[in-house]
Tab-separated table of C-alpha atoms and ligand atoms in Angstrom:
chain	number	residue	atom	x	y	z
A	1	MET	CA	-29.271	189.840	12.928
A	2	ILE	CA	-27.430	191.992	15.439
A	3	ASP	CA	-29.762	194.028	17.651
A	4	ARG	CA	-29.183	197.654	16.614
A	5	ARG	CA	-29.278	199.128	20.123
A	6	LYS	CA	-26.925	196.468	21.388
A	7	PHE	CA	-24.593	197.134	18.486
A	8	LEU	CA	-24.657	200.920	18.997
A	9	LEU	CA	-24.095	200.608	22.705
A	10	SER	CA	-21.267	198.144	22.261
A	11	SER	CA	-19.691	200.425	19.630
A	12	LEU	CA	-19.982	203.419	21.935
A	13	ALA	CA	-18.478	201.432	24.783
A	14	ALA	CA	-15.609	200.270	22.563
A	15	SER	CA	-14.910	203.794	21.318
A	16	LEU	CA	-14.904	205.074	24.892
A	17	GLY	CA	-12.722	202.208	26.067
A	18	VAL	CA	-15.185	200.832	28.587
A	19	THR	CA	-16.772	197.481	29.244
A	20	LEU	CA	-20.492	197.227	29.756
A	21	PRO	CA	-21.285	195.283	32.894
A	22	TYR	CA	-24.931	194.882	31.953
A	23	ASN	CA	-27.226	193.186	29.528
A	24	VAL	CA	-28.552	195.724	27.021
A	25	LYS	CA	-31.336	193.603	25.564
A	26	SER	CA	-34.133	195.562	27.219
A	27	SER	CA	-34.643	199.330	27.100
A	28	VAL	CA	-36.188	199.012	30.567
A	29	ALA	CA	-33.249	198.035	32.719
A	30	PRO	CA	-33.744	195.971	35.828
A	31	GLY	CA	-34.314	198.542	38.548
A	32	SER	CA	-35.637	201.220	36.205
A	33	LEU	CA	-39.254	202.158	36.943
A	34	SER	CA	-41.871	202.725	34.248
A	35	ALA	CA	-44.694	205.233	34.037
A	36	ALA	CA	-48.031	204.664	32.320
A	37	PRO	CA	-47.837	205.996	28.746
A	38	GLY	CA	-49.176	209.549	28.457
A	39	SER	CA	-48.875	210.428	32.142
A	40	PRO	CA	-46.446	213.046	33.464
A	41	VAL	CA	-43.290	211.863	35.224
A	42	ILE	CA	-41.137	213.968	37.532
A	43	ILE	CA	-37.936	212.770	39.147
A	44	SER	CA	-35.680	214.735	41.475
A	45	THR	CA	-32.839	214.299	43.918
A	46	TRP	CA	-33.098	213.730	47.675
A	47	ASP	CA	-36.081	213.993	49.993
A	48	HIS	CA	-36.523	217.690	49.289
A	49	GLY	CA	-37.503	216.439	45.848
A	50	ILE	CA	-40.892	215.372	47.235
A	51	PRO	CA	-42.324	218.904	47.624
A	52	ALA	CA	-40.455	220.000	44.500
A	53	ASN	CA	-42.079	217.191	42.475
A	54	GLU	CA	-45.473	218.123	43.870
A	55	ALA	CA	-45.029	221.777	42.852
A	56	ALA	CA	-43.912	220.705	39.378
A	57	TYR	CA	-46.907	218.395	39.049
A	58	GLN	CA	-49.327	221.112	40.205
A	59	SER	CA	-47.808	223.498	37.673
A	60	LEU	CA	-48.557	220.988	34.903
A	61	LEU	CA	-52.099	220.459	36.203
A	62	SER	CA	-52.735	224.178	36.107
A	63	GLY	CA	-51.712	224.341	32.458
A	64	GLY	CA	-48.016	225.178	32.769
A	65	SER	CA	-45.479	223.911	30.263
A	66	ILE	CA	-42.911	221.314	31.299
A	67	LEU	CA	-40.387	224.185	31.502
A	68	ASP	CA	-42.704	226.077	33.899
A	69	ALA	CA	-43.072	222.872	35.900
A	70	VAL	CA	-39.371	222.116	36.415
A	71	GLU	CA	-38.729	225.746	37.364
A	72	ALA	CA	-41.669	225.801	39.805
A	73	GLY	CA	-40.441	222.554	41.347
A	74	VAL	CA	-36.924	223.614	42.244
A	75	ARG	CA	-38.033	227.101	43.348
A	76	ILE	CA	-39.594	225.347	46.359
A	77	SER	CA	-36.175	224.070	47.452
A	78	GLU	CA	-34.508	227.406	46.704
A	79	ALA	CA	-36.880	229.245	49.061
A	80	ASP	CA	-36.729	226.675	51.887
A	81	PRO	CA	-34.463	227.951	54.700
A	82	ASP	CA	-34.212	224.445	56.154
A	83	ILE	CA	-32.334	223.061	53.140
A	84	GLY	CA	-28.660	223.777	53.793
A	85	SER	CA	-27.549	223.029	50.252
A	86	VAL	CA	-29.839	225.014	47.944
A	87	GLY	CA	-30.733	228.715	47.714
A	88	TYR	CA	-31.889	230.508	50.861
A	89	GLY	CA	-30.400	228.693	53.852
A	90	GLY	CA	-27.537	227.195	51.841
A	91	LEU	CA	-24.155	226.944	53.573
A	92	PRO	CA	-21.836	229.825	52.636
A	93	ASP	CA	-18.377	229.688	51.102
A	94	ALA	CA	-15.192	229.909	53.201
A	95	ASP	CA	-15.588	233.701	53.461
A	96	GLY	CA	-19.157	233.423	54.720
A	97	ASN	CA	-20.893	234.404	51.444
A	98	VAL	CA	-23.731	232.334	49.994
A	99	THR	CA	-23.111	231.903	46.255
A	100	LEU	CA	-25.517	229.997	44.056
A	101	ASP	CA	-25.333	228.011	40.809
A	102	ALA	CA	-28.259	226.896	38.628
A	103	CYS	CA	-29.180	225.798	35.130
A	104	ILE	CA	-32.260	224.913	33.139
A	105	MET	CA	-32.933	223.146	29.824
A	106	ASP	CA	-36.104	223.066	27.761
A	107	PRO	CA	-37.407	220.481	25.282
A	108	SER	CA	-36.008	222.395	22.303
A	109	GLY	CA	-32.494	221.917	23.708
A	110	ASP	CA	-32.214	225.547	24.725
A	111	ALA	CA	-30.336	226.183	27.948
A	112	GLY	CA	-29.607	228.902	30.479
A	113	SER	CA	-27.314	229.058	33.458
A	114	VAL	CA	-25.952	231.272	36.223
A	115	ALA	CA	-22.960	230.644	38.452
A	116	CYS	CA	-21.551	232.196	41.602
A	117	ILE	CA	-24.494	234.575	41.896
A	118	LYS	CA	-25.149	236.248	45.277
A	119	GLU	CA	-28.213	237.647	47.049
A	120	ILE	CA	-30.771	236.323	44.573
A	121	MET	CA	-33.281	233.865	46.015
A	122	HIS	CA	-34.196	232.139	42.736
A	123	PRO	CA	-31.153	231.564	40.527
A	124	ILE	CA	-33.167	229.026	38.503
A	125	SER	CA	-35.478	231.795	37.325
A	126	VAL	CA	-32.497	233.970	36.437
A	127	ALA	CA	-31.073	231.020	34.458
A	128	ARG	CA	-34.380	230.822	32.581
A	129	LYS	CA	-34.191	234.540	31.791
A	130	VAL	CA	-30.616	234.086	30.527
A	131	MET	CA	-31.968	231.389	28.203
A	132	GLU	CA	-34.964	233.378	27.029
A	133	LYS	CA	-33.701	236.947	26.954
A	134	THR	CA	-30.011	236.862	26.068
A	135	PRO	CA	-27.979	235.419	23.205
A	136	HIS	CA	-25.894	233.551	25.830
A	137	VAL	CA	-26.131	230.369	27.855
A	138	MET	CA	-24.269	231.320	31.031
A	139	LEU	CA	-23.726	234.433	33.141
A	140	VAL	CA	-21.521	234.433	36.229
A	141	GLY	CA	-20.826	236.496	39.334
A	142	GLU	CA	-21.408	240.210	39.238
A	143	GLY	CA	-22.647	240.137	35.643
A	144	ALA	CA	-25.277	237.553	36.535
A	145	GLN	CA	-26.331	239.578	39.556
A	146	LYS	CA	-26.626	242.805	37.551
A	147	PHE	CA	-28.681	241.003	34.918
A	148	ALA	CA	-30.955	239.576	37.619
A	149	GLU	CA	-31.520	242.990	39.157
A	150	LYS	CA	-32.266	244.469	35.749
A	151	GLU	CA	-34.862	241.716	35.285
A	152	GLY	CA	-36.519	242.719	38.554
A	153	PHE	CA	-35.157	240.101	40.950
A	154	PRO	CA	-34.753	241.668	44.416
A	155	ARG	CA	-31.448	241.470	46.306
A	156	GLU	CA	-31.931	239.512	49.506
A	157	ASN	CA	-29.759	238.248	52.325
A	158	LEU	CA	-29.593	234.477	51.832
A	159	LEU	CA	-27.448	233.691	54.878
A	160	THR	CA	-29.844	232.331	57.513
A	161	PRO	CA	-28.886	232.437	61.200
A	162	ARG	CA	-28.492	228.640	61.111
A	163	ALA	CA	-26.081	228.658	58.143
A	164	LYS	CA	-24.142	231.570	59.688
A	165	LYS	CA	-23.802	229.676	62.964
A	166	ALA	CA	-22.517	226.571	61.149
A	167	TRP	CA	-19.924	228.697	59.327
A	168	GLU	CA	-18.836	230.480	62.530
A	169	LYS	CA	-18.501	227.154	64.333
A	170	GLU	CA	-16.323	225.770	61.530
A	171	LYS	CA	-14.251	228.981	61.437
A	172	ALA	CA	-13.639	228.741	65.185
A	173	LEU	CA	-12.227	225.234	64.692
A	174	LYS	CA	-9.856	226.015	61.824
A	175	ASN	CA	-8.915	228.987	59.725
A	176	ASN	CA	-8.607	227.137	56.416
A	177	LEU	CA	-11.993	225.589	55.942
A	178	SER	CA	-12.420	222.329	54.024
A	179	PRO	CA	-15.387	221.979	51.706
A	180	VAL	CA	-18.207	219.723	52.821
A	181	GLY	CA	-20.581	217.673	50.659
A	182	HIS	CA	-24.214	218.544	50.252
A	183	ASP	CA	-27.497	217.796	48.498
A	184	THR	CA	-28.172	219.724	45.294
A	185	ILE	CA	-31.616	219.508	43.766
A	186	GLY	CA	-31.778	218.298	40.170
A	187	LEU	CA	-35.223	217.720	38.693
A	188	VAL	CA	-36.186	216.260	35.329
A	189	GLY	CA	-39.770	216.113	34.127
A	190	MET	CA	-41.813	214.854	31.198
A	191	ASP	CA	-45.322	216.084	30.417
A	192	LYS	CA	-48.159	213.943	29.073
A	193	SER	CA	-47.169	214.627	25.477
A	194	GLY	CA	-43.644	213.393	26.145
A	195	ASP	CA	-41.760	216.702	26.248
A	196	ILE	CA	-38.837	216.768	28.648
A	197	ALA	CA	-37.177	219.626	30.567
A	198	GLY	CA	-34.837	219.836	33.549
A	199	ALA	CA	-33.564	222.181	36.247
A	200	CYS	CA	-30.702	222.027	38.702
A	201	THR	CA	-29.884	224.475	41.519
A	202	THR	CA	-27.492	224.532	44.466
A	203	SER	CA	-25.462	226.553	46.918
A	204	GLY	CA	-22.577	224.208	46.098
A	205	LEU	CA	-20.170	222.602	48.528
A	206	GLY	CA	-20.389	224.129	51.990
A	207	PHE	CA	-17.353	226.308	52.893
A	208	LYS	CA	-16.022	226.026	49.327
A	209	MET	CA	-13.237	228.289	48.115
A	210	PRO	CA	-14.607	231.708	47.144
A	211	GLY	CA	-15.243	231.695	43.409
A	212	ARG	CA	-15.606	227.920	43.212
A	213	VAL	CA	-18.296	226.730	40.795
A	214	GLY	CA	-19.442	223.115	40.733
A	215	ASP	CA	-21.203	220.909	38.228
A	216	SER	CA	-24.742	222.173	38.787
A	217	PRO	CA	-24.731	225.152	36.375
A	218	ILE	CA	-22.636	223.364	33.743
A	219	ILE	CA	-24.810	222.080	30.916
A	220	GLY	CA	-23.946	218.403	30.480
A	221	ALA	CA	-22.436	218.055	33.952
A	222	GLY	CA	-25.144	218.843	36.535
A	223	LEU	CA	-27.981	218.537	34.029
A	224	TYR	CA	-28.637	217.448	30.483
A	225	VAL	CA	-31.813	217.060	28.460
A	226	ASP	CA	-32.272	215.797	24.929
A	227	ASN	CA	-35.953	215.669	24.092
A	228	GLU	CA	-35.420	212.752	21.691
A	229	VAL	CA	-33.786	210.636	24.388
A	230	GLY	CA	-34.364	211.757	27.985
A	231	GLY	CA	-32.751	213.753	30.740
A	232	ALA	CA	-30.389	213.311	33.650
A	233	ALA	CA	-29.227	215.315	36.649
A	234	ALA	CA	-26.460	214.972	39.190
A	235	THR	CA	-25.955	215.650	42.866
A	236	GLY	CA	-22.915	215.289	45.066
A	237	TRP	CA	-19.275	216.227	44.718
A	238	GLY	CA	-19.352	218.424	41.619
A	239	GLU	CA	-15.717	218.069	40.618
A	240	LEU	CA	-16.212	214.343	39.949
A	241	VAL	CA	-19.248	215.032	37.802
A	242	MET	CA	-17.511	217.827	35.879
A	243	LYS	CA	-14.463	215.689	35.080
A	244	THR	CA	-16.691	213.062	33.487
A	245	LEU	CA	-19.469	215.311	32.103
A	246	GLY	CA	-21.824	213.012	33.953
A	247	SER	CA	-25.359	214.020	32.939
A	248	PHE	CA	-24.419	214.231	29.273
A	249	LEU	CA	-22.824	210.808	29.543
A	250	VAL	CA	-25.984	209.340	31.099
A	251	VAL	CA	-28.119	210.748	28.274
A	252	GLU	CA	-25.669	209.560	25.596
A	253	LEU	CA	-25.665	206.050	27.064
A	254	MET	CA	-29.477	206.088	26.975
A	255	ARG	CA	-29.373	207.350	23.383
A	256	ASN	CA	-27.353	204.279	22.545
A	257	GLY	CA	-29.747	201.852	24.170
A	258	ALA	CA	-29.003	201.681	27.883
A	259	GLY	CA	-31.930	201.892	30.291
A	260	PRO	CA	-31.836	204.709	32.864
A	261	GLU	CA	-30.406	202.523	35.598
A	262	GLU	CA	-27.618	201.073	33.446
A	263	ALA	CA	-26.784	204.541	32.150
A	264	CYS	CA	-26.522	206.032	35.667
A	265	ARG	CA	-24.446	203.108	36.867
A	266	GLU	CA	-22.064	203.277	33.916
A	267	ALA	CA	-21.549	207.025	34.479
A	268	LEU	CA	-20.630	206.248	38.089
A	269	GLU	CA	-18.322	203.457	36.918
A	270	ARG	CA	-16.588	206.091	34.810
A	271	ILE	CA	-15.971	208.188	37.919
A	272	ARG	CA	-14.727	205.192	39.866
A	273	ARG	CA	-12.294	204.251	37.110
A	274	LYS	CA	-11.061	207.707	36.137
A	275	VAL	CA	-11.093	209.938	39.207
A	276	PRO	CA	-9.197	209.353	42.448
A	277	LEU	CA	-11.807	209.124	45.189
A	278	ASP	CA	-11.703	209.959	48.855
A	279	SER	CA	-14.088	208.944	51.590
A	280	GLU	CA	-16.030	212.234	51.378
A	281	HIS	CA	-16.941	211.705	47.750
A	282	GLN	CA	-20.526	210.951	46.871
A	283	VAL	CA	-22.322	211.356	43.541
A	284	GLY	CA	-25.913	210.496	42.708
A	285	TYR	CA	-27.520	210.478	39.260
A	286	ILE	CA	-31.169	210.433	38.302
A	287	ALA	CA	-32.392	209.717	34.788
A	288	LEU	CA	-35.628	209.666	32.832
A	289	ASN	CA	-35.965	208.314	29.305
A	290	LYS	CA	-38.413	209.131	26.538
A	291	SER	CA	-40.551	206.086	27.391
A	292	GLY	CA	-41.068	207.392	30.928
A	293	ASN	CA	-38.668	204.928	32.549
A	294	THR	CA	-36.697	206.330	35.470
A	295	ALA	CA	-33.859	205.383	37.802
A	296	GLY	CA	-31.335	206.699	40.249
A	297	TYR	CA	-27.935	205.349	41.232
A	298	CYS	CA	-25.174	206.539	43.532
A	299	LEU	CA	-21.516	206.003	44.234
A	300	ARG	CA	-21.988	205.200	47.933
A	301	GLU	CA	-24.986	204.173	49.900
A	302	GLY	CA	-27.173	206.999	51.179
A	303	PHE	CA	-28.702	208.696	48.148
A	304	GLU	CA	-32.459	208.847	47.741
A	305	TYR	CA	-34.508	210.328	44.953
A	306	ALA	CA	-38.131	211.402	44.650
A	307	LEU	CA	-40.346	210.073	41.885
A	308	HIS	CA	-43.761	211.407	40.904
A	309	SER	CA	-45.229	208.879	38.540
A	310	ASN	CA	-48.578	207.154	38.008
A	311	GLY	CA	-50.135	209.650	40.460
A	312	LYS	CA	-47.774	208.692	43.310
A	313	ASN	CA	-44.997	210.854	44.750
A	314	HIS	CA	-42.540	208.785	46.736
A	315	LEU	CA	-38.948	208.498	47.876
A	316	ILE	CA	-36.752	205.711	46.515
A	317	LYS	CA	-33.455	204.509	47.934
A	318	ALA	CA	-30.941	204.389	45.078
A	319	PRO	CA	-28.643	201.395	44.638
A	320	SER	CA	-24.948	202.129	45.098
A	321	LEU	CA	-21.824	201.176	43.215
A	322	LEU	CA	-19.407	200.850	46.123
B	1	LIG	N1	-23.092	219.215	43.008
B	1	LIG	C1	-23.020	220.543	43.412
B	1	LIG	C2	-21.676	221.050	43.627
B	1	LIG	O1	-20.711	220.318	43.695
B	1	LIG	O2	-21.544	222.244	43.746
């Protein structure tokens, strides 16, 4: 008899016109890491994921929901002035303004998002309010800022002296600034009863064109959660992720039987095949499935992700495609 997962995955691959470079016999792919059944799992991007994971874990321990936990986790990165790619301390756009993007998804599949919002320290919490208090999924720019202020979020200057200096230095070198890559935080968590939520927040590419929005606030691109299957988040050059709807693709591949590592790798294969790449381009995916298996994968060497699982919070070097 044909294995059903194998059949579904092969059918999906055929319909999408791709070949599967991996063996789909096992739901735990080689390289995917497993958690003990019934224990929380939190996975997030880069080394700033370590304190974010810890905050998420503590939130769960103190009785918070998995949604509370993922929000609490990424708020740590948003408030850290030493992270030049998220929230306060993020590099500004080409005009010197810090603009932020964020989104959140809960186990019911509900979602909220803000894009190109200024002077608000915690866009992830505004995204949650969009989800919980409006009939919409996404608010952008001035509308998002007005909504945030109405909800009691204070306006704050997010441009730190360090980020300002970096922008001024770049400006002194050339008038037309080129965007530079950066390290978004995406975090996906599962509580002990198996419910999954995710959050993603960023200041976007440094020195980006004013008005530019990346993948991070786009549901399905920077983040996707399906509580029946798992969740995924992206970091890196947002345009590549947006053109391939990367996090949704990772979750759909897992739905059809791929383990987290195979799913992340196949989503990166999609980028490699479909999108012209330059040497600046990096993308990293993290994924968590319903069984608590996790993985990360990146386009080029250099991406690390943080995993809190089985009581241990540690950094893992992701394998790379190129
Ligand atoms: N991945 C974040 C961005 O491109 O803005």
